[in-house]
Each structure stands twice: as C-alpha cells, then as structure tokens.
Short mmCIF file of C-alpha atoms in Angstrom, two decimals:
data_model
loop_
_atom_site.label_atom_id
_atom_site.label_comp_id
_atom_site.label_asym_id
_atom_site.label_seq_id
_atom_site.Cartn_x
_atom_site.Cartn_y
_atom_site.Cartn_z
CA MET A 1 -29.63 -1.74 -24.25
CA SER A 2 -32.15 0.40 -25.19
CA LYS A 3 -30.31 3.78 -23.58
CA LEU A 4 -27.37 3.23 -25.35
CA HIS A 5 -29.53 3.12 -28.50
CA GLY A 6 -30.78 6.22 -27.65
CA ILE A 7 -27.49 7.88 -27.12
CA LEU A 8 -26.16 6.52 -30.04
CA ASN A 9 -28.62 7.62 -32.32
CA ARG A 10 -29.70 11.06 -31.13
CA ASN A 11 -29.67 13.66 -34.51
CA THR A 12 -27.79 16.63 -32.36
CA THR A 13 -25.09 17.55 -34.18
CA GLY A 14 -22.98 17.09 -31.15
CA TYR A 15 -24.05 13.47 -30.79
CA THR A 16 -22.86 12.51 -34.31
CA THR A 17 -19.29 12.89 -33.74
CA GLY A 18 -17.01 10.22 -33.25
CA GLY A 19 -15.48 11.74 -30.14
CA PHE A 20 -18.98 12.31 -28.40
CA LYS A 21 -20.34 8.94 -29.39
CA LEU A 22 -17.27 7.51 -27.59
CA ARG A 23 -17.79 9.92 -24.64
CA SER A 24 -21.29 8.65 -24.23
CA LEU A 25 -20.40 5.08 -24.36
CA ILE A 26 -17.96 5.48 -21.40
CA SER A 27 -20.80 7.12 -19.61
CA PHE A 28 -22.95 4.18 -20.29
CA GLU A 29 -20.67 1.84 -19.14
CA LEU A 30 -19.97 3.93 -16.24
CA PHE A 31 -23.88 4.01 -15.54
CA LYS A 32 -23.51 -0.02 -15.74
CA LEU A 33 -20.78 0.24 -13.37
CA PHE A 34 -22.72 2.05 -10.70
CA LYS A 35 -25.93 0.17 -10.78
CA ARG A 36 -23.70 -3.38 -10.70
CA ARG A 37 -24.97 -5.33 -7.63
CA LYS A 38 -21.98 -7.01 -7.23
CA ASN A 39 -19.78 -3.66 -7.25
CA ILE A 40 -21.87 -2.31 -4.46
CA ALA A 41 -21.42 -5.43 -2.08
CA GLY A 42 -17.86 -5.47 -2.75
CA ILE A 43 -17.48 -1.81 -1.72
CA VAL A 44 -19.87 -2.14 1.40
CA ALA A 45 -17.37 -5.25 2.15
CA LEU A 46 -14.45 -2.94 1.64
CA ILE A 47 -16.06 -0.19 3.67
CA VAL A 48 -16.67 -3.01 6.72
CA LEU A 49 -13.22 -4.34 6.18
CA ILE A 50 -11.72 -0.91 6.94
CA LEU A 51 -13.73 -0.43 9.85
CA ILE A 52 -12.45 -3.77 11.26
CA TYR A 53 -8.84 -2.64 10.42
CA ILE A 54 -9.61 0.87 12.21
CA PHE A 55 -10.69 -0.24 15.88
CA THR A 56 -8.17 -3.17 15.50
CA SER A 57 -5.60 -1.02 15.33
CA ILE A 58 -6.64 1.26 18.11
CA GLY A 59 -6.43 -2.15 20.22
CA MET A 60 -3.18 -2.51 19.28
CA GLU A 61 -2.23 0.90 19.52
CA LYS A 62 -3.55 1.07 23.58
CA SER A 63 -1.52 -2.65 23.76
CA ARG A 64 1.44 -1.23 22.48
CA TYR A 65 1.55 1.20 24.99
CA ALA A 66 1.13 -1.59 27.95
CA THR A 67 3.79 -3.26 25.94
CA ASP A 68 6.48 -0.89 26.10
CA ILE A 69 5.52 0.08 30.04
CA SER A 70 6.19 -3.88 30.60
CA LEU A 71 9.48 -4.29 28.67
CA CYS A 72 11.00 -1.01 30.45
CA LYS A 73 10.22 -3.08 33.72
CA ASP A 74 11.46 -6.13 32.64
CA ASP A 75 15.03 -4.58 31.38
CA ILE A 76 15.18 -2.74 34.41
CA GLN A 77 14.49 -5.97 36.76
CA SER A 78 17.09 -8.23 34.62
CA ASN A 79 19.88 -5.86 34.35
CA GLU A 80 19.72 -5.02 37.94
CA SER A 81 20.04 -8.79 38.81
CA MET A 82 22.83 -9.02 36.92
CA ILE A 83 24.46 -5.73 38.46
CA LYS A 84 23.75 -7.75 41.85
CA SER A 85 25.51 -11.03 41.18
CA THR A 86 28.97 -11.47 41.98
CA ASP A 87 29.86 -12.71 38.73
CA THR A 88 29.40 -9.58 36.42
CA PRO A 89 32.54 -7.74 35.51
CA LYS A 90 33.08 -4.23 37.34
CA GLU A 91 33.22 -2.62 33.88
CA THR A 92 30.42 -4.37 32.68
CA VAL A 93 28.07 -3.34 36.16
CA LYS A 94 29.33 0.30 35.32
CA LEU A 95 28.06 0.04 31.25
CA LEU A 96 24.49 -1.76 32.46
CA SER A 97 24.27 0.91 35.24
CA LYS A 98 24.40 3.15 32.86
CA HIS A 99 21.75 1.74 30.93
CA VAL A 100 19.57 0.99 33.68
CA SER A 101 19.37 4.62 34.62
CA LEU A 102 17.98 5.87 31.10
CA VAL A 103 15.69 2.98 31.08
CA LYS A 104 13.90 4.39 34.31
CA THR A 105 13.83 7.59 32.78
CA GLU A 106 11.79 6.35 29.83
CA LEU A 107 9.82 4.32 32.09
CA LYS A 108 8.71 7.25 34.16
CA ALA A 109 8.29 9.80 30.78
CA LEU A 110 6.09 6.94 29.59
CA ASP A 111 4.07 7.10 32.81
CA ASN A 112 4.27 10.85 32.76
CA GLY A 113 3.30 11.09 28.57
CA ASP A 114 6.88 13.11 28.80
CA TRP A 115 7.77 12.19 25.23
CA LYS A 116 10.27 14.45 24.76
CA THR A 117 12.17 13.11 27.76
CA PHE A 118 11.70 9.63 26.67
CA LEU A 119 13.30 10.40 23.34
CA LYS A 120 15.91 12.09 24.53
CA ALA A 121 16.78 9.03 27.17
CA LYS A 122 16.43 6.98 24.17
CA ILE A 123 18.75 9.17 22.14
CA GLN A 124 21.69 8.72 24.58
CA ASP A 125 21.13 4.65 25.39
CA ASN A 126 21.25 3.96 21.49
CA ASN A 127 24.41 6.16 21.52
CA ASN A 128 25.99 4.42 24.32
CA LYS A 129 25.39 1.20 22.95
CA ILE A 130 26.62 2.37 19.70
CA SER A 131 29.80 3.31 21.19
CA GLU A 132 30.21 -0.03 23.36
CA ILE A 133 29.73 -1.80 20.34
CA ASN A 134 31.98 -0.26 18.61
CA ASN A 135 34.66 -0.54 21.17
CA ASP A 136 34.06 -4.27 21.81
CA SER A 137 32.57 -3.71 25.59
CA LEU A 138 29.36 -4.74 24.76
CA ILE A 139 27.70 -7.97 22.98
CA SER A 140 24.71 -7.01 21.79
CA GLY A 141 22.23 -8.25 19.00
CA ASP A 142 21.36 -4.50 18.05
CA ASN A 143 22.41 -3.10 14.48
CA PRO A 144 24.79 0.03 15.05
CA ASP A 145 23.43 1.03 11.83
CA GLU A 146 19.76 0.67 12.88
CA LEU A 147 20.55 2.30 15.50
CA LYS A 148 21.82 5.74 14.12
CA ALA A 149 18.78 5.47 12.25
CA GLU A 150 16.08 5.47 14.74
CA ASN A 151 18.45 7.92 16.55
CA ARG A 152 17.81 10.48 13.53
CA LYS A 153 14.31 9.92 13.26
CA TYR A 154 14.03 10.83 16.99
CA GLN A 155 16.03 13.69 16.93
CA TYR A 156 13.75 14.86 13.55
CA LEU A 157 10.90 14.68 16.38
CA LEU A 158 12.38 16.71 18.81
CA ASN A 159 14.13 19.35 16.14
CA ASN A 160 10.36 19.54 14.60
CA ASN A 161 8.01 19.39 18.21
CA ILE A 162 6.29 16.41 16.73
CA LYS A 163 4.81 13.80 19.05
CA PRO A 164 6.01 10.08 18.22
CA ILE A 165 3.11 7.60 17.26
CA TYR A 166 3.28 3.96 16.82
CA GLU A 167 3.04 4.39 13.04
CA ASN A 168 2.25 0.54 12.08
CA CYS A 169 -1.15 1.13 14.17
CA ASN A 170 -1.43 4.69 14.82
CA THR A 171 -5.24 5.75 13.10
CA GLN A 172 -4.44 9.46 12.85
CA ALA A 173 -5.33 10.64 9.20
CA PHE A 174 -2.30 11.15 7.32
CA ASN A 175 -0.72 7.78 9.08
CA PHE A 176 -4.12 6.02 8.04
CA LEU A 177 -3.63 6.97 4.66
CA LYS A 178 0.13 5.41 4.60
CA ASN A 179 -1.39 2.45 6.61
CA VAL A 180 -3.68 1.46 4.62
CA LEU A 181 -1.32 1.35 1.32
CA THR A 182 0.63 -1.00 3.23
CA ASP A 183 -2.16 -3.40 4.73
CA ILE A 184 -4.90 -2.93 2.65
CA MET A 185 -4.04 -1.96 -0.88
CA PRO A 186 -1.62 -5.29 -1.75
CA ILE A 187 -4.61 -7.77 -1.52
CA ILE A 188 -7.86 -6.35 -0.08
CA MET A 189 -7.98 -3.66 -2.44
CA LEU A 190 -6.45 -5.36 -5.37
CA ILE A 191 -9.14 -8.23 -5.00
CA LEU A 192 -11.94 -5.56 -5.08
CA LEU A 193 -10.79 -3.95 -8.36
CA PHE A 194 -10.52 -7.65 -9.72
CA LEU A 195 -13.97 -8.14 -8.13
CA ILE A 196 -15.02 -4.62 -10.28
CA SER A 197 -13.53 -5.01 -13.68
CA ALA A 198 -12.92 -8.90 -14.58
CA ASP A 199 -16.53 -9.23 -16.28
CA ILE A 200 -16.61 -6.06 -17.89
CA VAL A 201 -16.80 -7.88 -21.10
CA SER A 202 -17.60 -11.50 -19.81
CA ASN A 203 -20.79 -10.64 -18.09
CA GLU A 204 -22.40 -8.99 -21.15
CA ALA A 205 -21.35 -11.90 -23.14
CA GLU A 206 -22.51 -14.51 -20.95
CA GLY A 207 -25.82 -12.51 -20.40
CA GLY A 208 -26.05 -11.79 -24.46
CA SER A 209 -26.01 -7.88 -24.41
CA LEU A 210 -22.44 -7.59 -25.68
CA ARG A 211 -24.07 -8.93 -28.86
CA LEU A 212 -26.71 -6.27 -29.21
CA LEU A 213 -24.30 -3.77 -28.12
CA LEU A 214 -22.24 -4.93 -30.97
CA VAL A 215 -24.78 -4.15 -33.92
CA GLN A 216 -24.77 -0.58 -32.84
CA PRO A 217 -22.90 1.51 -35.70
CA VAL A 218 -19.40 1.77 -33.16
CA SER A 219 -16.57 0.20 -33.47
CA ARG A 220 -15.16 -2.95 -31.77
CA SER A 221 -12.15 -0.69 -30.58
CA LYS A 222 -14.42 2.24 -29.26
CA ILE A 223 -16.07 -0.39 -27.03
CA ILE A 224 -13.22 -1.97 -25.46
CA PHE A 225 -11.82 1.21 -24.79
CA SER A 226 -15.16 2.65 -22.84
CA LYS A 227 -14.82 -0.23 -20.73
CA PHE A 228 -11.56 0.01 -20.01
CA ALA A 229 -11.92 3.75 -19.93
CA ALA A 230 -14.97 3.59 -17.87
CA SER A 231 -13.50 0.68 -15.32
CA VAL A 232 -10.33 3.29 -14.43
CA ILE A 233 -12.62 5.89 -13.93
CA TYR A 234 -15.31 3.72 -11.67
CA CYS A 235 -11.97 2.35 -9.56
CA PHE A 236 -10.65 5.89 -9.10
CA SER A 237 -13.82 7.16 -8.15
CA VAL A 238 -14.35 4.85 -5.30
CA ILE A 239 -10.90 4.58 -3.78
CA ILE A 240 -11.28 8.35 -3.79
CA PHE A 241 -14.56 8.25 -2.61
CA ILE A 242 -13.69 5.52 0.51
CA PHE A 243 -10.69 6.76 1.69
CA GLY A 244 -11.29 10.49 1.52
CA THR A 245 -13.82 10.14 3.80
CA PHE A 246 -12.62 7.92 5.89
CA PHE A 247 -9.32 10.43 5.96
CA VAL A 248 -11.69 13.55 7.28
CA ILE A 249 -13.74 11.52 9.25
CA LEU A 250 -10.35 9.85 11.38
CA GLY A 251 -8.88 13.78 11.25
CA LEU A 252 -11.72 15.02 12.81
CA THR A 253 -12.23 12.46 15.40
CA ARG A 254 -8.43 10.74 15.79
CA GLY A 255 -6.72 13.69 14.89
CA PHE A 256 -4.90 14.62 11.37
CA GLY A 257 -1.54 14.23 12.92
CA SER A 258 1.38 15.76 11.42
CA ALA A 259 1.91 15.68 7.87
CA TYR A 260 5.67 16.31 8.62
CA TYR A 261 6.29 13.20 10.48
CA PRO A 262 9.29 11.19 9.62
CA ILE A 263 9.05 8.34 7.30
CA SER A 264 12.16 5.99 6.46
CA PHE A 265 13.10 6.45 2.65
CA ASN A 266 14.89 4.42 0.55
CA ASN A 267 17.64 6.63 -1.54
CA ASN A 268 17.86 3.81 -4.13
CA CYS A 269 14.09 3.43 -4.71
CA PHE A 270 14.37 5.23 -8.50
CA LEU A 271 17.20 3.24 -9.57
CA THR A 272 16.27 0.91 -12.50
CA PHE A 273 16.76 -2.74 -12.87
CA PHE A 274 19.89 -2.50 -14.32
CA ASN A 275 21.62 -0.20 -11.97
CA ALA A 276 19.91 -1.18 -8.66
CA ARG A 277 21.96 -0.96 -5.58
CA ASP A 278 21.48 -1.80 -1.90
CA VAL A 279 18.87 -0.03 -0.14
CA SER A 280 20.23 3.32 1.39
CA VAL A 281 17.88 4.48 4.25
CA SER A 282 17.08 8.40 4.95
CA ILE A 283 14.26 10.35 6.25
CA ILE A 284 11.44 12.35 4.26
CA PRO A 285 8.57 13.77 5.92
CA LEU A 286 4.86 11.83 5.65
CA TYR A 287 3.35 14.02 3.31
CA ALA A 288 6.17 13.56 0.59
CA PHE A 289 5.87 10.14 0.83
CA LEU A 290 2.04 10.08 0.37
CA LEU A 291 3.21 12.48 -3.04
CA LEU A 292 5.39 10.00 -4.46
CA SER A 293 2.64 7.13 -3.49
CA VAL A 294 0.16 9.13 -5.82
CA PRO A 295 1.64 8.55 -9.72
CA ILE A 296 2.59 4.89 -8.45
CA LEU A 297 -0.96 3.88 -7.50
CA ILE A 298 -2.44 5.61 -10.46
CA LEU A 299 -0.49 3.27 -12.71
CA LEU A 300 -1.17 0.72 -10.52
CA ILE A 301 -4.74 1.34 -10.88
CA ILE A 302 -4.76 1.30 -14.72
CA ALA A 303 -2.34 -1.97 -14.80
CA THR A 304 -4.95 -3.95 -12.39
CA VAL A 305 -7.85 -3.02 -14.58
CA SER A 306 -5.83 -3.94 -17.92
CA PHE A 307 -4.89 -7.41 -16.40
CA SER A 308 -8.84 -8.00 -15.43
CA LEU A 309 -9.82 -7.02 -18.75
CA LEU A 310 -7.48 -9.27 -20.89
CA PHE A 311 -8.94 -11.95 -18.58
CA SER A 312 -12.67 -10.57 -19.00
CA THR A 313 -11.79 -10.90 -22.65
CA ILE A 314 -10.71 -14.19 -22.80
CA PHE A 315 -13.16 -16.16 -20.85
CA ASN A 316 -16.92 -15.91 -21.69
CA SER A 317 -17.69 -16.43 -17.86
CA SER A 318 -17.75 -13.79 -15.58
CA ALA A 319 -17.54 -16.58 -12.31
CA THR A 320 -14.24 -17.60 -14.07
CA SER A 321 -12.64 -14.57 -14.93
CA ILE A 322 -13.14 -13.09 -11.29
CA SER A 323 -12.13 -16.67 -9.39
CA LEU A 324 -9.14 -16.79 -11.52
CA LEU A 325 -7.55 -13.75 -10.97
CA ILE A 326 -8.36 -14.06 -7.10
CA ILE A 327 -6.79 -17.27 -7.13
CA LEU A 328 -3.83 -16.42 -8.95
CA THR A 329 -3.25 -13.40 -6.62
CA VAL A 330 -3.55 -15.11 -3.66
CA ALA A 331 -1.25 -18.03 -5.03
CA VAL A 332 1.19 -15.55 -6.47
CA TYR A 333 1.68 -14.32 -2.75
CA VAL A 334 1.65 -17.34 -1.37
CA PHE A 335 4.66 -19.01 -3.42
CA LEU A 336 6.52 -15.39 -3.01
CA ASN A 337 6.06 -15.23 0.90
CA ARG A 338 6.33 -18.68 1.55
CA PHE A 339 8.40 -21.07 -0.70
CA ASN A 340 10.49 -18.54 -2.76
CA ILE A 341 9.43 -20.55 -6.16
CA LEU A 342 8.67 -17.58 -8.08
CA LYS A 343 11.60 -15.40 -6.48
CA PRO A 344 13.68 -15.56 -9.82
CA ALA A 345 10.58 -13.93 -11.78
CA ALA A 346 9.88 -11.79 -9.05
CA PRO A 347 11.29 -8.12 -10.66
CA ILE A 348 8.89 -8.73 -13.29
CA LEU A 349 5.69 -9.83 -11.47
CA PHE A 350 3.14 -7.32 -10.96
CA PHE A 351 1.88 -8.45 -7.88
CA LEU A 352 5.74 -7.79 -6.18
CA TYR A 353 5.06 -3.78 -6.65
CA THR A 354 1.46 -3.11 -4.93
CA ASN A 355 2.83 -2.43 -1.40
CA ILE A 356 3.85 1.09 -2.74
CA PRO A 357 5.31 2.18 0.79
CA GLY A 358 7.55 -1.44 0.75
CA LEU A 359 8.72 0.07 -2.54
CA LEU A 360 9.45 3.70 -1.29
CA ASP A 361 11.22 2.58 2.04
CA GLY A 362 13.16 -0.91 0.69
CA THR A 363 11.24 -2.96 2.70
CA ILE A 364 10.34 -5.51 0.12
CA SER A 365 13.84 -5.42 -1.34
CA LYS A 366 15.15 -6.38 1.72
CA SER A 367 12.55 -8.81 2.52
CA MET A 368 13.29 -10.74 -1.35
CA HIS A 369 17.19 -9.91 -0.83
CA LEU A 370 16.82 -8.17 -4.60
CA ASN A 371 17.92 -4.73 -5.36
CA SER A 372 15.85 -4.66 -8.32
CA ILE A 373 12.80 -4.24 -6.40
CA THR A 374 12.28 -0.19 -6.58
CA TYR A 375 9.90 2.64 -7.35
CA THR A 376 11.10 2.77 -10.89
CA CYS A 377 10.92 -0.81 -11.63
CA GLY A 378 7.54 -0.73 -10.37
CA VAL A 379 6.45 2.33 -12.73
CA ILE A 380 8.02 0.08 -15.33
CA VAL A 381 6.45 -2.97 -14.90
CA PHE A 382 2.79 -1.44 -14.34
CA ILE A 383 3.41 0.41 -17.95
CA LEU A 384 4.73 -2.53 -19.70
CA TYR A 385 1.38 -4.56 -18.33
CA THR A 386 -1.15 -1.90 -19.03
CA ILE A 387 0.18 -1.84 -22.79
CA ILE A 388 0.72 -6.00 -23.35
CA CYS A 389 -2.59 -6.39 -21.55
CA TYR A 390 -4.87 -3.83 -23.07
CA ALA A 391 -3.57 -4.75 -26.68
CA THR A 392 -3.77 -8.43 -25.90
CA SER A 393 -7.50 -7.57 -24.95
CA SER A 394 -8.32 -5.34 -27.96
CA PHE A 395 -6.49 -8.13 -30.45
CA ILE A 396 -8.86 -10.68 -28.84
CA PHE A 397 -12.25 -8.55 -28.59
CA ASN A 398 -11.96 -7.32 -32.18
CA LYS A 399 -11.02 -11.21 -33.65
CA LYS A 400 -13.52 -13.02 -30.97
CA ASP A 401 -17.32 -14.17 -32.26
CA ILE A 402 -19.55 -12.59 -29.87
CA HIS A 403 -22.75 -15.39 -29.65
#
C-alpha cells in the first residue's frame, strides 16, 4: 500500500491531476494482478491444457486418416456384397457399381496423397447421390442440402488449390485459433477469466488492504473503475500473449495453413431477436471468420470481467465469489445441454454466446433449435451484461461498509 500512497501523493504536476491518478491506480492494480500467484498458476494450468489439447489433436488427426481408409474399405466391401447378391435389382446394381468405382478412386487417392483426385471423386459421388435421392431411385440417410454444401466446399478447395484438412483436429496455426475459440474458450477460458477477476475486490476486502486504499484521496468510483479496467487489460494481455505465442510456434512447426480455407458461415447470424430466421449456410475464408470473431471476443472478455466484478463486490470472500462463479458456469452448461431446463431463457443467457464459432456458423442455433441465438444477439447480450453488472457493482461498492 505504501507504493500506492507514494504514487498518489507525489508533488509532480502531472501526478496531481485526476486523470493521471486514475492511470496510476490502473497501473497499481495491474502490478498486483501480474504478481498474484493464483493468476500465474491459472495461466500455467491453461498453457498445460493447451499443450495437452494440441498433442491430443495431432493424435486424432492421424486417427481420422486411418478411419477414412477403413471406412472406404468397409463401404466397398458391403456394396460389392450387395452387387453380387441375386436379390439386388439390376437398376440398384448399376447405381452401386458407380458408387463403388468412385469410392475405390477415393481410397487410391488417399493412399497416394492425391487430394485433388479425392475431392473430384467425392464431388461426383455426392452429385450422383443427390440425383438418385431426387429421383427416388435411392433411399439414403444423406441430406441433399448437406451434400450440396459439402460440394461447394470441395469445389472451393479445388478452385483455390487449398489442400483439405481435418478441421476439428488440425493444428496448423490459423485453424488452431478457430478450434481454440470452439473447444477452449466456452468453459476452460471462461473459468480462467473468472479465476483472474472474481476476487479483484473481495481479495482486498478479505485481507483488509481495501480499507487502507479507501483512506487515500481517491473516490470509490475511481477505485472500482481502476480495478475493472486493470482486469480487462490483464485478461487481454494474457489471452493475446498465450494464443499469439502458440500461433507462432505452431506456424513454424506445423505450418500456418491457408488463411483462405473455406469455413461454413450462417448468412443470418447478423439478425436480431426480432427478425431471426433459420440457419442459411454459405462459405467464407478462414481469415474473415477469425476477423469477425475479434469484436465479439473483446466484448465477451469485458462482459466476463464485469460479471466477475459483480460477484467480487457482493461477497467479501474470494473463495466464495470464485467458487460460485465456477459452479454457476458448469451448472448452466449442464442444464442447457443435458436437460434443456433453461431453454426458454437461453437467448438472454450470457454463457450461451461464449462459443463464438458456433454463433458464426449457426451450429448453436441448430443444436438449441432457437433461431435467435445469433452473433448480433450475442453482441447485444454482452453489452447489456457489461452495463448492468458494472453499474450494479459500482453502486454496491459506493454504498458498502468496508471493515
């Protein structure tokens, strides 16, 4: 506390202005956040989890390739058995023979690493399926619209000379960033942000240092804002440093991949609660997908800190505020994904919008059967949570008795 006292009471002209005092307060709060062992432990834990995630993804990618080879062989074997069967109609035999020929081409292309031939065979096979389904000459569980969407992606890859990847587990740098937003951000990163910011007030109230801070010639409004601003800056710094470092390392070791890789995109994701429509999927390049993720990620971090600040202001115990936030996060995810108990309130729940790629490609809207879960609605919800939580925190802090 003597450090803060010295900062606030220097006689230098620049230090006596209110604005500079606020900057000094923010700097002091940042200093404390960077020194806090709990935060360092949380960051180390996140780095370890990301490393585990990367090595697991590498193993999954190899497994996916072996699975594709196996599926092609099984497909050929089962269809050839049907072709040889005397009970199979001649017209069906003709259709199955075409399919088997194309699958054999796909298998050979996979073995030889000839991805262009593989994609061309897949496009032809999908076109045959679409035609046969439309003519009622084939009973299939395949959805023609999904097959058309696949073909659009495959044709895009061919036209732009981009090698296909296993998007869900590929660890090339650009694809890694997208997968992190899908697999790490919704729960693990959220818990880390709570761990960092959920005790920014309660920790000092519990330790008694907040009372010493309040006797300084600084208003409570500036104190609470400095804690909020410092937490936001710290969280941004941590995320940029960690994922920026992994992006560079993976780029140098695994390759950066193509920034133009085609990604599914919901054309209706910019609609609001009042005019939302069914998911309509198109394709955009990966770099555009990531750029669209940045503004809402910024709002998500600010809203998360505001939400944490509210709990930290209400409860004087750090353990209580952090525990309640983590329990609440897990409980909401469980109730939403397993029991659908909270489904009527889903569009206004902060937690549902943390999977940013899911907002952009429409997968969350589809899985929840709610058209109103969109990118724009996420922006609105994050802004509202930030305003309401920060205003409430400021009001409580200004009225609260600090012992």
